[in-house]
Coordinates of C-alpha atoms in Angstrom, one line a residue:
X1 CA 0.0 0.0 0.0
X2 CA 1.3 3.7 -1.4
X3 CA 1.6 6.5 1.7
X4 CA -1.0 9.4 0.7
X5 CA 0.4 12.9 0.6
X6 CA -2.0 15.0 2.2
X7 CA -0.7 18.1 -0.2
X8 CA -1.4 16.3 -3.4
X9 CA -4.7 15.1 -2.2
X10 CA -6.0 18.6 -0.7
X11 CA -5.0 20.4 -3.7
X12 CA -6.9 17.4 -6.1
X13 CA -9.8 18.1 -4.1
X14 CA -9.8 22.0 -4.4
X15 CA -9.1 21.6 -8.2
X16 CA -11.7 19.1 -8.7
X17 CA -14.3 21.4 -7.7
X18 CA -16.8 22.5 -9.9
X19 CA -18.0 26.2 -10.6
X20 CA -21.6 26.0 -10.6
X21 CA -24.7 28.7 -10.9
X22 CA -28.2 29.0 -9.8
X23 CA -30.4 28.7 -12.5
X24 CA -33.0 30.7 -10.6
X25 CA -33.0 33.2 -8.1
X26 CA -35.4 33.0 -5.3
X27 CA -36.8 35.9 -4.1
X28 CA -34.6 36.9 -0.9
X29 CA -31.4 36.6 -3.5
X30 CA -29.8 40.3 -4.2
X31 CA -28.0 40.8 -7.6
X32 CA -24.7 42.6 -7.5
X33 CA -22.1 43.4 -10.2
X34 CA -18.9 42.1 -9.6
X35 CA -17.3 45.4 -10.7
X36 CA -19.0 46.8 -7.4
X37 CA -18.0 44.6 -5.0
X38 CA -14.2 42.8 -3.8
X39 CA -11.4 42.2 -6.2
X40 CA -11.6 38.6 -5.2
X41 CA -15.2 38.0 -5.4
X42 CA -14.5 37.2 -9.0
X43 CA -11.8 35.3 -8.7
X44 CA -12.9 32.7 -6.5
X45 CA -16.8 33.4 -8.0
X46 CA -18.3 30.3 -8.0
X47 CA -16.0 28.6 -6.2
X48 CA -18.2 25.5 -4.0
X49 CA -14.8 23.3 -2.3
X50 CA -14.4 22.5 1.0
X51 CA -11.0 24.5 2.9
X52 CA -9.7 22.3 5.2
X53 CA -7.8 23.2 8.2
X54 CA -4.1 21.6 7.1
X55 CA -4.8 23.6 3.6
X56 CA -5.6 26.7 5.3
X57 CA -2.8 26.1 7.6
X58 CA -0.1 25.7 4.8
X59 CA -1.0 28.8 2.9
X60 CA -1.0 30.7 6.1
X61 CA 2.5 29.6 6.7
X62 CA 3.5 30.0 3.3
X63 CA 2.5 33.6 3.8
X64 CA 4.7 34.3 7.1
X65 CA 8.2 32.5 5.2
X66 CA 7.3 35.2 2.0
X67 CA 5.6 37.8 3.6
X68 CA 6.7 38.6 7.5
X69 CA 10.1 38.2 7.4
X70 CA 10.4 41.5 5.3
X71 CA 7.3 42.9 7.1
X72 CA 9.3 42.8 10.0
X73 CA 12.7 44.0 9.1
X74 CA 11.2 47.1 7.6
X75 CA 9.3 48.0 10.5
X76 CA 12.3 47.6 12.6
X77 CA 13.8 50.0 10.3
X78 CA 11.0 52.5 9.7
X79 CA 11.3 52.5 14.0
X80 CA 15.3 53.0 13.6
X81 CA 14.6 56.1 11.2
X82 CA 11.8 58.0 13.4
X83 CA 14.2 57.8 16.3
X84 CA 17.6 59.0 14.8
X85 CA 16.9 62.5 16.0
X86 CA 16.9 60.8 19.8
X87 CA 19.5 58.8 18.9
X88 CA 21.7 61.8 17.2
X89 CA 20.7 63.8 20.2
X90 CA 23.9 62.7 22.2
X91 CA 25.8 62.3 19.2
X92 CA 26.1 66.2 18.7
X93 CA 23.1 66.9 16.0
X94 CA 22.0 70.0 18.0
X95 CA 25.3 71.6 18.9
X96 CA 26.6 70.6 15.4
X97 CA 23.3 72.8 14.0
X98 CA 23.2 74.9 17.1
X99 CA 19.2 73.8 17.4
X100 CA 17.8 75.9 20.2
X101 CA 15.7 73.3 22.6
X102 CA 12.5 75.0 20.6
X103 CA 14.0 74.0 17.4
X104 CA 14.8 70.3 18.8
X105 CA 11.2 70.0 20.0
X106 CA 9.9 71.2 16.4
X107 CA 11.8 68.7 15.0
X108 CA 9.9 66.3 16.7
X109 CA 6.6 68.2 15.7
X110 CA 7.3 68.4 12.1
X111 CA 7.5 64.9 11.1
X112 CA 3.9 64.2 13.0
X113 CA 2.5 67.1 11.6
X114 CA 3.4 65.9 8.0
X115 CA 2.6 62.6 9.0
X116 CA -0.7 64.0 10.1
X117 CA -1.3 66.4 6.9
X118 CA -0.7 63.6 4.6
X119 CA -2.5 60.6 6.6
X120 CA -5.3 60.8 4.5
X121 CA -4.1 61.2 1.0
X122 CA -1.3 58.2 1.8
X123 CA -4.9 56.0 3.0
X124 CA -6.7 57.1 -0.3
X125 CA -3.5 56.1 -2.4
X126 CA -3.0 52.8 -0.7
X127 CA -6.6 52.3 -2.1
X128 CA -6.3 53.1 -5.3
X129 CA -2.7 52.2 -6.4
X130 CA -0.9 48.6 -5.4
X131 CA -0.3 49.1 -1.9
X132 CA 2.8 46.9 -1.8
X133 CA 4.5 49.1 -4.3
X134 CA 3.3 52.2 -3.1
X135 CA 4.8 51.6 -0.1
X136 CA 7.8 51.0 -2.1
X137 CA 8.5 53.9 -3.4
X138 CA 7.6 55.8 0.1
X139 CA 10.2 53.8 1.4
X140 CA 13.0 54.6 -1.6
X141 CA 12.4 57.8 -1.2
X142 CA 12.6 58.0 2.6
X143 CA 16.0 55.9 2.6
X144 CA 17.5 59.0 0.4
X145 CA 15.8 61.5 2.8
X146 CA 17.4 59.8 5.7
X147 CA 20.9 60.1 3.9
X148 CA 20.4 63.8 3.1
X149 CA 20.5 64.6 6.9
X150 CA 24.3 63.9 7.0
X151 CA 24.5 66.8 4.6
X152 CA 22.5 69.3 6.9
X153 CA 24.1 72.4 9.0
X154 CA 21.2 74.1 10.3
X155 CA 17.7 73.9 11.4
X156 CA 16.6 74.8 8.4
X157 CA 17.5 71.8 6.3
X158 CA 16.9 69.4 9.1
X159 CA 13.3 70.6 9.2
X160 CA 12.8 70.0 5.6
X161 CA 14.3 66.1 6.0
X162 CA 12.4 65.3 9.2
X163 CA 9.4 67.0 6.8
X164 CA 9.6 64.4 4.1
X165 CA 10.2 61.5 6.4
X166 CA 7.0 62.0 7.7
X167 CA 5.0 62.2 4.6
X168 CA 6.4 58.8 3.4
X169 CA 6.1 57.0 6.6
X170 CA 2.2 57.3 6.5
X171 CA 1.9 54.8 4.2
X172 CA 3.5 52.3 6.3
X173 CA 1.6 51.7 9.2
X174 CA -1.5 51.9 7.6
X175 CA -0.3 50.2 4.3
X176 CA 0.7 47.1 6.9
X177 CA -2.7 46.7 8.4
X178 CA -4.6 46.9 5.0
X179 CA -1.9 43.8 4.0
X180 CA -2.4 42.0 6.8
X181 CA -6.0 41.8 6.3
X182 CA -5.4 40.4 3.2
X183 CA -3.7 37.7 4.4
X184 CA -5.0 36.3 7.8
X185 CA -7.7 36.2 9.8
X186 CA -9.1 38.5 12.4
X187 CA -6.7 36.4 15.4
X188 CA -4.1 35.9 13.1
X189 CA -3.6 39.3 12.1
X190 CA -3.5 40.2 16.0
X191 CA -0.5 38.0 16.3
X192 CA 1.2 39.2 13.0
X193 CA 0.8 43.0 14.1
X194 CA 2.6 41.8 17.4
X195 CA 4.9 40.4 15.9
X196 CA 6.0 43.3 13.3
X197 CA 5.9 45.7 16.1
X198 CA 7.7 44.1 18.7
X199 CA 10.5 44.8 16.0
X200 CA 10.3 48.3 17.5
X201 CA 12.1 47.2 20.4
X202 CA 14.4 45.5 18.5
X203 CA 14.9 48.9 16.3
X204 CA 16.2 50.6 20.1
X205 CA 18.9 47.9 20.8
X206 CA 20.0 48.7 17.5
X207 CA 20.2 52.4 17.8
X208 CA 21.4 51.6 21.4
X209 CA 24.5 50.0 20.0
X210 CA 24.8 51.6 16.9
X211 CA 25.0 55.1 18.6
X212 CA 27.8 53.6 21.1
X213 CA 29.5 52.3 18.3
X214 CA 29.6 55.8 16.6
X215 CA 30.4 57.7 19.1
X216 CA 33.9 56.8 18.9
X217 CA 34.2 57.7 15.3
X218 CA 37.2 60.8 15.4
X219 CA 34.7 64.2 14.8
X220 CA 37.0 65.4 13.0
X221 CA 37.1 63.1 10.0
X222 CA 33.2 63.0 10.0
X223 CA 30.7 63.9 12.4
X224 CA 29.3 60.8 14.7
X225 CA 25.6 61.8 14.1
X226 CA 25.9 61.5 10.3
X227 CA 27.5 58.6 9.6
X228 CA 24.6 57.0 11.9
X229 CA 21.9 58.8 9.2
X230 CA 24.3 57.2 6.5
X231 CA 24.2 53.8 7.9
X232 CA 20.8 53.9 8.7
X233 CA 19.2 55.3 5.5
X234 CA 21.8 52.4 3.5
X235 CA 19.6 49.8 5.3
X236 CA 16.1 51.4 4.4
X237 CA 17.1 51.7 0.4
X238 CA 18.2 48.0 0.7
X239 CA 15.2 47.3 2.2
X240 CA 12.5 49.5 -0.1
X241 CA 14.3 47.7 -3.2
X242 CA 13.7 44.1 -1.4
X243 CA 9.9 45.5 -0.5
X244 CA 9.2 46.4 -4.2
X245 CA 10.2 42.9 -5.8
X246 CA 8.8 40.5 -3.0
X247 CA 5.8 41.7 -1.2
X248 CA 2.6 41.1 -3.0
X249 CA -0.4 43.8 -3.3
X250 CA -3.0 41.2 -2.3
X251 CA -3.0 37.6 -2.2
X252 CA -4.1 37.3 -6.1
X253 CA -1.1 38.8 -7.1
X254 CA 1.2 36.7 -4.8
X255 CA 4.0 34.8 -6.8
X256 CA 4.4 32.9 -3.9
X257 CA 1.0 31.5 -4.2
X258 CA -0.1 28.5 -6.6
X259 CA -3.5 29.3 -8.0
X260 CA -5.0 26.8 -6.4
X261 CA -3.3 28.5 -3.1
X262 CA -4.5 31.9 -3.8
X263 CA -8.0 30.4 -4.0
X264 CA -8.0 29.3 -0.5
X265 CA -6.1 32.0 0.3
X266 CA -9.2 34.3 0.1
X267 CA -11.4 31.3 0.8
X268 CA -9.9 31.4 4.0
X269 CA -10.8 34.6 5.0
X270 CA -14.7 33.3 4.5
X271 CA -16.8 34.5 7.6
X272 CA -14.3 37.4 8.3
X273 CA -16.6 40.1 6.9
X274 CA -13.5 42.5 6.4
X275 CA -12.9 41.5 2.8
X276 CA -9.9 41.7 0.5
X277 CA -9.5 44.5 -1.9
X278 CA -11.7 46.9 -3.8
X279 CA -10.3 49.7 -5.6
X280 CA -13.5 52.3 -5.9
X281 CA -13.2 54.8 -3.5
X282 CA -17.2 54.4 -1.6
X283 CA -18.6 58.1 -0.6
X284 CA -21.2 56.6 1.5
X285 CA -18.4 54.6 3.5
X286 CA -16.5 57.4 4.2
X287 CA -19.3 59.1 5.9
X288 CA -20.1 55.9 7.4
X289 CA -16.4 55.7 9.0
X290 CA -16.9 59.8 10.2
X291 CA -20.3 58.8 12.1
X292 CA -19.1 55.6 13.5
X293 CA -18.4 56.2 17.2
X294 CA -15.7 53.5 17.0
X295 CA -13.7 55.1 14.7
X296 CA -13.5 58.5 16.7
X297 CA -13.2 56.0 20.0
X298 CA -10.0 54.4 18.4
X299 CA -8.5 57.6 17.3
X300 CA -9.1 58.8 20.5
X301 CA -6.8 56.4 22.3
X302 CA -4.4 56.6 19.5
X303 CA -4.0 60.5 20.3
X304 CA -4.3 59.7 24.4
X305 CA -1.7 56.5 23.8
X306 CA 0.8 58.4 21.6
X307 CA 1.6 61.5 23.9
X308 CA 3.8 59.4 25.9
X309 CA 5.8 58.6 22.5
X310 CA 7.4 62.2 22.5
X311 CA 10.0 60.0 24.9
X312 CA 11.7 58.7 21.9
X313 CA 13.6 62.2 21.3
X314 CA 13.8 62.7 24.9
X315 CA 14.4 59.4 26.9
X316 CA 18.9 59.9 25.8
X317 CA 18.6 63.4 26.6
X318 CA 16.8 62.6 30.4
X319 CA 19.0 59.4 31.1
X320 CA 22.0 61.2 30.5
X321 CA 20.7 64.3 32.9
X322 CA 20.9 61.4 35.3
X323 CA 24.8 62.1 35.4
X324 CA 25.7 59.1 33.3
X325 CA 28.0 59.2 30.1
X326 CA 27.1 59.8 26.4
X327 CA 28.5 55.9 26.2
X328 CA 26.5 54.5 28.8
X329 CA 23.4 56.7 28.0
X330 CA 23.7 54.7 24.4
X331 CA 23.9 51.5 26.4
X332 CA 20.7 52.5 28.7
X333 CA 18.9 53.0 26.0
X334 CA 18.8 49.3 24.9
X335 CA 16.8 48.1 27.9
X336 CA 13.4 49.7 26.9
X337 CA 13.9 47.6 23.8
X338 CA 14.6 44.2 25.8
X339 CA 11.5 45.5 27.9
X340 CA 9.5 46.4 24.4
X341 CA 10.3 43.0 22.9
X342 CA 8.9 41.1 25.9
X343 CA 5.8 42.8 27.0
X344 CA 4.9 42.3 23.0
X345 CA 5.9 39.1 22.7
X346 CA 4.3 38.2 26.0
X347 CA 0.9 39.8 25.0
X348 CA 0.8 38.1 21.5
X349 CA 0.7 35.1 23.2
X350 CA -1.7 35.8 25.8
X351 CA -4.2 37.0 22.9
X352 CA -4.0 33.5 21.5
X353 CA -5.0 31.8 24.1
X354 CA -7.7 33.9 24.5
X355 CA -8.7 36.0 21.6
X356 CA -11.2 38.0 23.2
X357 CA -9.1 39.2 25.6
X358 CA -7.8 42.8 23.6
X359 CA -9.3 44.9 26.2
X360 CA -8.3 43.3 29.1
X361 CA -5.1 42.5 28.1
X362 CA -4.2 46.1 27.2
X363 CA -5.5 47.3 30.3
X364 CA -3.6 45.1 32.5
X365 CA -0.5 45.8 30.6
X366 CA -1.2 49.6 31.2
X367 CA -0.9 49.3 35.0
X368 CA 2.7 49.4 35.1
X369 CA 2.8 52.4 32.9
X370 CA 0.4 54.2 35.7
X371 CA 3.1 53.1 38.5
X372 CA 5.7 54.5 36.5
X373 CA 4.2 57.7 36.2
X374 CA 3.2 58.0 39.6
X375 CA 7.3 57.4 40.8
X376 CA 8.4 59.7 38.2
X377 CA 6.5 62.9 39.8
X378 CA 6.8 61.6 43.2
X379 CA 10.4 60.5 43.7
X380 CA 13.2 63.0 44.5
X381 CA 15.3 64.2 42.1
X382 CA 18.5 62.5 44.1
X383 CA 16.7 58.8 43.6
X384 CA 18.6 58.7 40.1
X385 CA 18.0 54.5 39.9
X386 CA 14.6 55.0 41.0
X387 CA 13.8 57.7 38.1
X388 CA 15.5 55.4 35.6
X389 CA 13.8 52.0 36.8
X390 CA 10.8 54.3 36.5
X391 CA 10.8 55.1 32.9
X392 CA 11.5 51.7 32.1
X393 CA 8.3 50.6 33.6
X394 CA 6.4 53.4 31.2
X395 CA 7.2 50.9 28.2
X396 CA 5.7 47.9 29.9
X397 CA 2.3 49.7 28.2
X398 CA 2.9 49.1 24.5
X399 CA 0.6 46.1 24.0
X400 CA -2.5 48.3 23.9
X401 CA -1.9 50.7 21.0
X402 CA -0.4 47.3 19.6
X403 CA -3.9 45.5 20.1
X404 CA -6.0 48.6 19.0
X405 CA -4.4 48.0 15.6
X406 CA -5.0 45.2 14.8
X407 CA -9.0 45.5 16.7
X408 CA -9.6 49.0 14.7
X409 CA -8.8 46.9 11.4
X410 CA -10.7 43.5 12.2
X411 CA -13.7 45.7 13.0
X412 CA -14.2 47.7 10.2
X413 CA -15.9 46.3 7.1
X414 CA -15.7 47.4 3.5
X415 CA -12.5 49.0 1.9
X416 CA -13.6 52.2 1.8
X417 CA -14.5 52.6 5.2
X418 CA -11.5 50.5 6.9
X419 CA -9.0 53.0 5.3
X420 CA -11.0 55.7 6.9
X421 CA -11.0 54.2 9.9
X422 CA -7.2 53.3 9.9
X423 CA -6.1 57.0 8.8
X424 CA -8.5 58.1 11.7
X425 CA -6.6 56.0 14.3
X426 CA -3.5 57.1 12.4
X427 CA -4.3 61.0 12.2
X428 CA -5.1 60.4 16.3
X429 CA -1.6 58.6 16.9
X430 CA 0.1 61.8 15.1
X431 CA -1.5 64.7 16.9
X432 CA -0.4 62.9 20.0
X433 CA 2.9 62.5 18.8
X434 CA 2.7 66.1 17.0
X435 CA 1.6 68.1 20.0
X436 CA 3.8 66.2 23.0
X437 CA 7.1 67.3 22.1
X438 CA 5.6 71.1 23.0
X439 CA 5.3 70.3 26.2
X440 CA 9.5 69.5 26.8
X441 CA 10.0 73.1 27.6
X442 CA 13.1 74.3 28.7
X443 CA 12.4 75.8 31.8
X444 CA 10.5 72.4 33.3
X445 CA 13.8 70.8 33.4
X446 CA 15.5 68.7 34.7
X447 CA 12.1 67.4 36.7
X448 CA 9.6 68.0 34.0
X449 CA 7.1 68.0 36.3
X450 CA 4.7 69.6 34.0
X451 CA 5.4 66.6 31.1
X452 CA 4.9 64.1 33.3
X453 CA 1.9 64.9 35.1
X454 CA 0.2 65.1 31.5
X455 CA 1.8 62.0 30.8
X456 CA 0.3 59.9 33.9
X457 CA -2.7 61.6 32.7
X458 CA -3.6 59.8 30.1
X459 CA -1.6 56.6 31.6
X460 CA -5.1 56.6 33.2
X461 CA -7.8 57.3 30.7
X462 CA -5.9 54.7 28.2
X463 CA -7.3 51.6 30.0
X464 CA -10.6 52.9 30.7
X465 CA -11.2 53.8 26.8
X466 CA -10.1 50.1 25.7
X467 CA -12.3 48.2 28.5
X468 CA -15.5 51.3 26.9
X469 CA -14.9 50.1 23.4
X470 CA -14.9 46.6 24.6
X471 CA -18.2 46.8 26.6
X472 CA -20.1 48.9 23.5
X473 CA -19.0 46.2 20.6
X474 CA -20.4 43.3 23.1
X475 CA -23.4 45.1 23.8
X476 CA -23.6 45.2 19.7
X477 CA -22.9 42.1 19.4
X478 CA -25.4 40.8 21.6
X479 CA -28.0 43.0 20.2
X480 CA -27.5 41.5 16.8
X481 CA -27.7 38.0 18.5
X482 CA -31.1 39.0 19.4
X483 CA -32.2 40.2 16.0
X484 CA -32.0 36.7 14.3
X485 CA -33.1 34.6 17.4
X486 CA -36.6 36.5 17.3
X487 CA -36.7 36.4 13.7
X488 CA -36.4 40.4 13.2
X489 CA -32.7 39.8 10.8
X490 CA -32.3 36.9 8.4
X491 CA -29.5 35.9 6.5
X492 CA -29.3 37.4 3.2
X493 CA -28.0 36.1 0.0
X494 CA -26.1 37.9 -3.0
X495 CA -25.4 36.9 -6.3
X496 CA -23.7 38.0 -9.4
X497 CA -24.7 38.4 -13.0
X498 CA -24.1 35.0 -14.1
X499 CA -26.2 33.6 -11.0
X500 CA -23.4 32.7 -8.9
X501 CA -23.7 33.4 -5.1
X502 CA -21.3 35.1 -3.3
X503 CA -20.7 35.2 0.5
X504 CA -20.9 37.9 2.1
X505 CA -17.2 38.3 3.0
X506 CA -16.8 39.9 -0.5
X507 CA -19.5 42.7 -0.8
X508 CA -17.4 45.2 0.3
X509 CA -20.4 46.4 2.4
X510 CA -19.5 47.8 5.9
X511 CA -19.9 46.0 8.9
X512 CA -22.5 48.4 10.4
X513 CA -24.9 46.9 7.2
X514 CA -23.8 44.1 7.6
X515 CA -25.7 42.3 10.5
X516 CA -24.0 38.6 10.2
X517 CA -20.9 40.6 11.4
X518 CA -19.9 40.1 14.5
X519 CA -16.8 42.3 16.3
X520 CA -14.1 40.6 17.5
X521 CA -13.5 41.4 21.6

């Protein structure tokens, strides 16, 4: 007796599979164009085969060998390029450019505000152009940005850099989640946006050592500061040229993929509600995603979360107020990444045991944050481990903004309105990180009482808006339950010119008309 292979035999029985149509409609049957609804309802239009679990499982790894690896290393890098002006802080940036401590904090603003200013037209791009290629060229162009800082000698050209860097990296974030959609499910994808985010940590070891490393260069062959912009913008044009070539702009475009394995690619993502793709920008959406109180309740803890952020350009420049050297303030700076890495990692894992857990989680992971900001206004200025062990605890907190990602995107249905939604969140995340930096005035140091009061301020209201976004999407939830128990909702169906029905998944309809959708907790 011949062993079976399980590959050979799953992809007989997906290929096997006939396309069939419904000869006649009954009357609780919709017709829809395919031109109107997700790029993948017509490919996998008519498609009536089973998905089992070990072929959904094989794509879905096939994705992470292809796919996360470079997800990964660019976001590492995209974190290593926002924090060079913290980095280059110590490594003589602003006595090289004799930057004011105004001009240092509007450095910090400038890049948000960009970022803010062109949130929306990078979401409306990544919508109508190949997001993996747009993304691309955002990150070519950055990389060659990044290098152009070496060649600055006043405020004036480091504004316009830090400008520009902020107008490409838009696309990024936002470009990720729209990918990751694509390609997993709603828990999946939680995982996957833990996983290229913990890289963030990762990113501060690197400028931790790289900035130690550089210090020692002789200032008078070239300044330390620049050749750490060199380095790091020769690793982001490797990587944009790697990003163009190998990531895919949805799964029916994936090289990777077999045709058969595209199929249940998408198939896969049956009962999600979120969709794939759909290129016609949806007026109706967009208002949808303005009056949904979710969308404004994300963005909200986006701004509220992000305010702490403004720490990246000043955690080197407080550490080494401490009394500690430029060296060993480089060396410091590595253990918020260890600490980054593990409260991620940690959290990803929690969230898979128990995938309606992202409000909980997020909020127990804030705790620490709220102890840290408590220490750092209460201790006395002499208690220099105290102060330091202190801000290390405020990154114990990143697992919420990381869940909110990912729960922002898995509960927003139809294209249109899910990049609304995500350049909402993302528009909320910059003006936190856009109006922070303000508040590192001169004469509040070296205590910064002022900072960190604001700070522990929203330490507080974080938790509280995650578990009220958690209790309102249950109470939907529930509601909707109701609906088709008593007979008020019943399942509709949808087919497509040729009679062929199409689930739901593909409609590109939003999940507030959408009552099969459920939110994921």
């Amino acid at each position: 007796m011949s062993a079976t292979n399980p590959k050979v035999e799953s992809e007989k029985n997906l290929s096997s599979v006939e396309v069939t149509t419904v000869p006649q409609l009954n009357d609780n049957a919709h017709h829809v164009a395919l031109e109107d609804v997700d790029e993948a309802a017509a490919f996998v239009a008519g498609f009536k085969g089973e998905i089992t679990k070990e072929m959904s499982d094989r794509v879905r790894r096939k994705c992470d060998r292809h796919m996360l690896p470079l997800m990964m290393v660019l976001y590492f890098v995209q974190f290593t390029d926002k924090t060079t002006l913290g980095s280059s802080a110590i490594l003589g940036i602003k006595t090289d450019n004799h930057l004011t401590q105004g001009q240092y904090n509007w450095l910090g603003t400038i890049f948000y505000l960009a970022y803010l200013v062109f949130e929306w037209p990078q979401a409306v791009a990544l919508q109508k152009f190949p997001p993996g290629k747009w993304m691309a060229c955002n990150i070519l162009v950055w990389a060659v940005v990044l290098c152009c800082h070496a060649a600055c000698s006043s405020f004036a050209g480091l504004f316009v850099c830090r400008m520009f860097l902020g107008i490409c990296e838009g696309s990024i974030t936002a470009g990720f989640l729209i990918l990751t959609s694509m390609f997993y499910t709603h828990a999946e994808g939680t995982q996957r946006v833990g996983y290229w985010f913990l890289m963030n940590g990762t990113a501060q070891i690197f400028n931790g050592f790289v900035s130690f490393g550089v210090y020692h260069i002789n200032p008078e062959i070239i300044h330390p500061w620049k050749i750490y912009m060199i380095i790091t913008g020769g690793i982001t044009l490797i990587v944009g040229v790697c990003f163009w070539f190998f990531i895919p702009d949805n799964p029916m475009k994936a090289r990777f993929l077999t045709h058969e394995e595209k199929i249940i690619a998408i198939e896969r993502l049956r009962g999600e509600s979120t969709g794939i793709e759909n290129k016609t920008w949806k007026k109706e959406q967009f208002i949808e995603a303005l009056l949904d109180w979710k969308s404004w309740a994300f963005a909200i803890y986006a701004g509220s979360n992000n305010v702490a952020n403004s720490l990246t350009n000043m955690t080197q420049l407080i550490i080494n107020s401490f009394g500690f050297t430029v060296g060993q303030t480089a060396l410091l700076g590595c253990v918020s990444g260890v600490i980054e890495i593990l409260t991620i990692y940690s959290s990803v894992l929690v969230i898979k045991k128990f995938p309606n857990a992202r409000a909980y989680v997020g909020a127990c992971y804030s705790i620490p944050n709220i102890v840290s900001g408590a220490l750092l206004i209460g201790l006395p200025w002499s208690a220099k481990a105290g102060l330091l062990v202190a801000m290390y605890l405020g990154g114990v907190g990143t697992p919420g903004f990381v869940l909110s990602l990912s729960w922002c995107a898995a509960s927003t249905a139809g294209h249109t309105k899910k990049t609304t939604t995500n350049a909402m969140l993302l528009i909320g995340y910059c003006l936190g990180n856009l109006l922070s930096p303000q508040m590192w005035e001169a004469k509040y140091a070296p205590r910064y009482y002022i900072p960190w009061g604001i700070i522990l301020g929203t330490y507080v209201i974080n938790p509280i808006i995650l578990l009220g976004i958690r209790y309102f999407l249950n109470k939907e939830n529930k509601r909707r339950d109701k609906l088709f128990e008593t007979g008020q909702a019943e399942t509709e169906k949808f087919v497509d010119e040729q009679g062929r029905e199409i689930d739901s998944t593909f409609l590109d309809i939003t999940d507030r008309k959408n009552l099969s959708f459920r939110y994921p907790l």
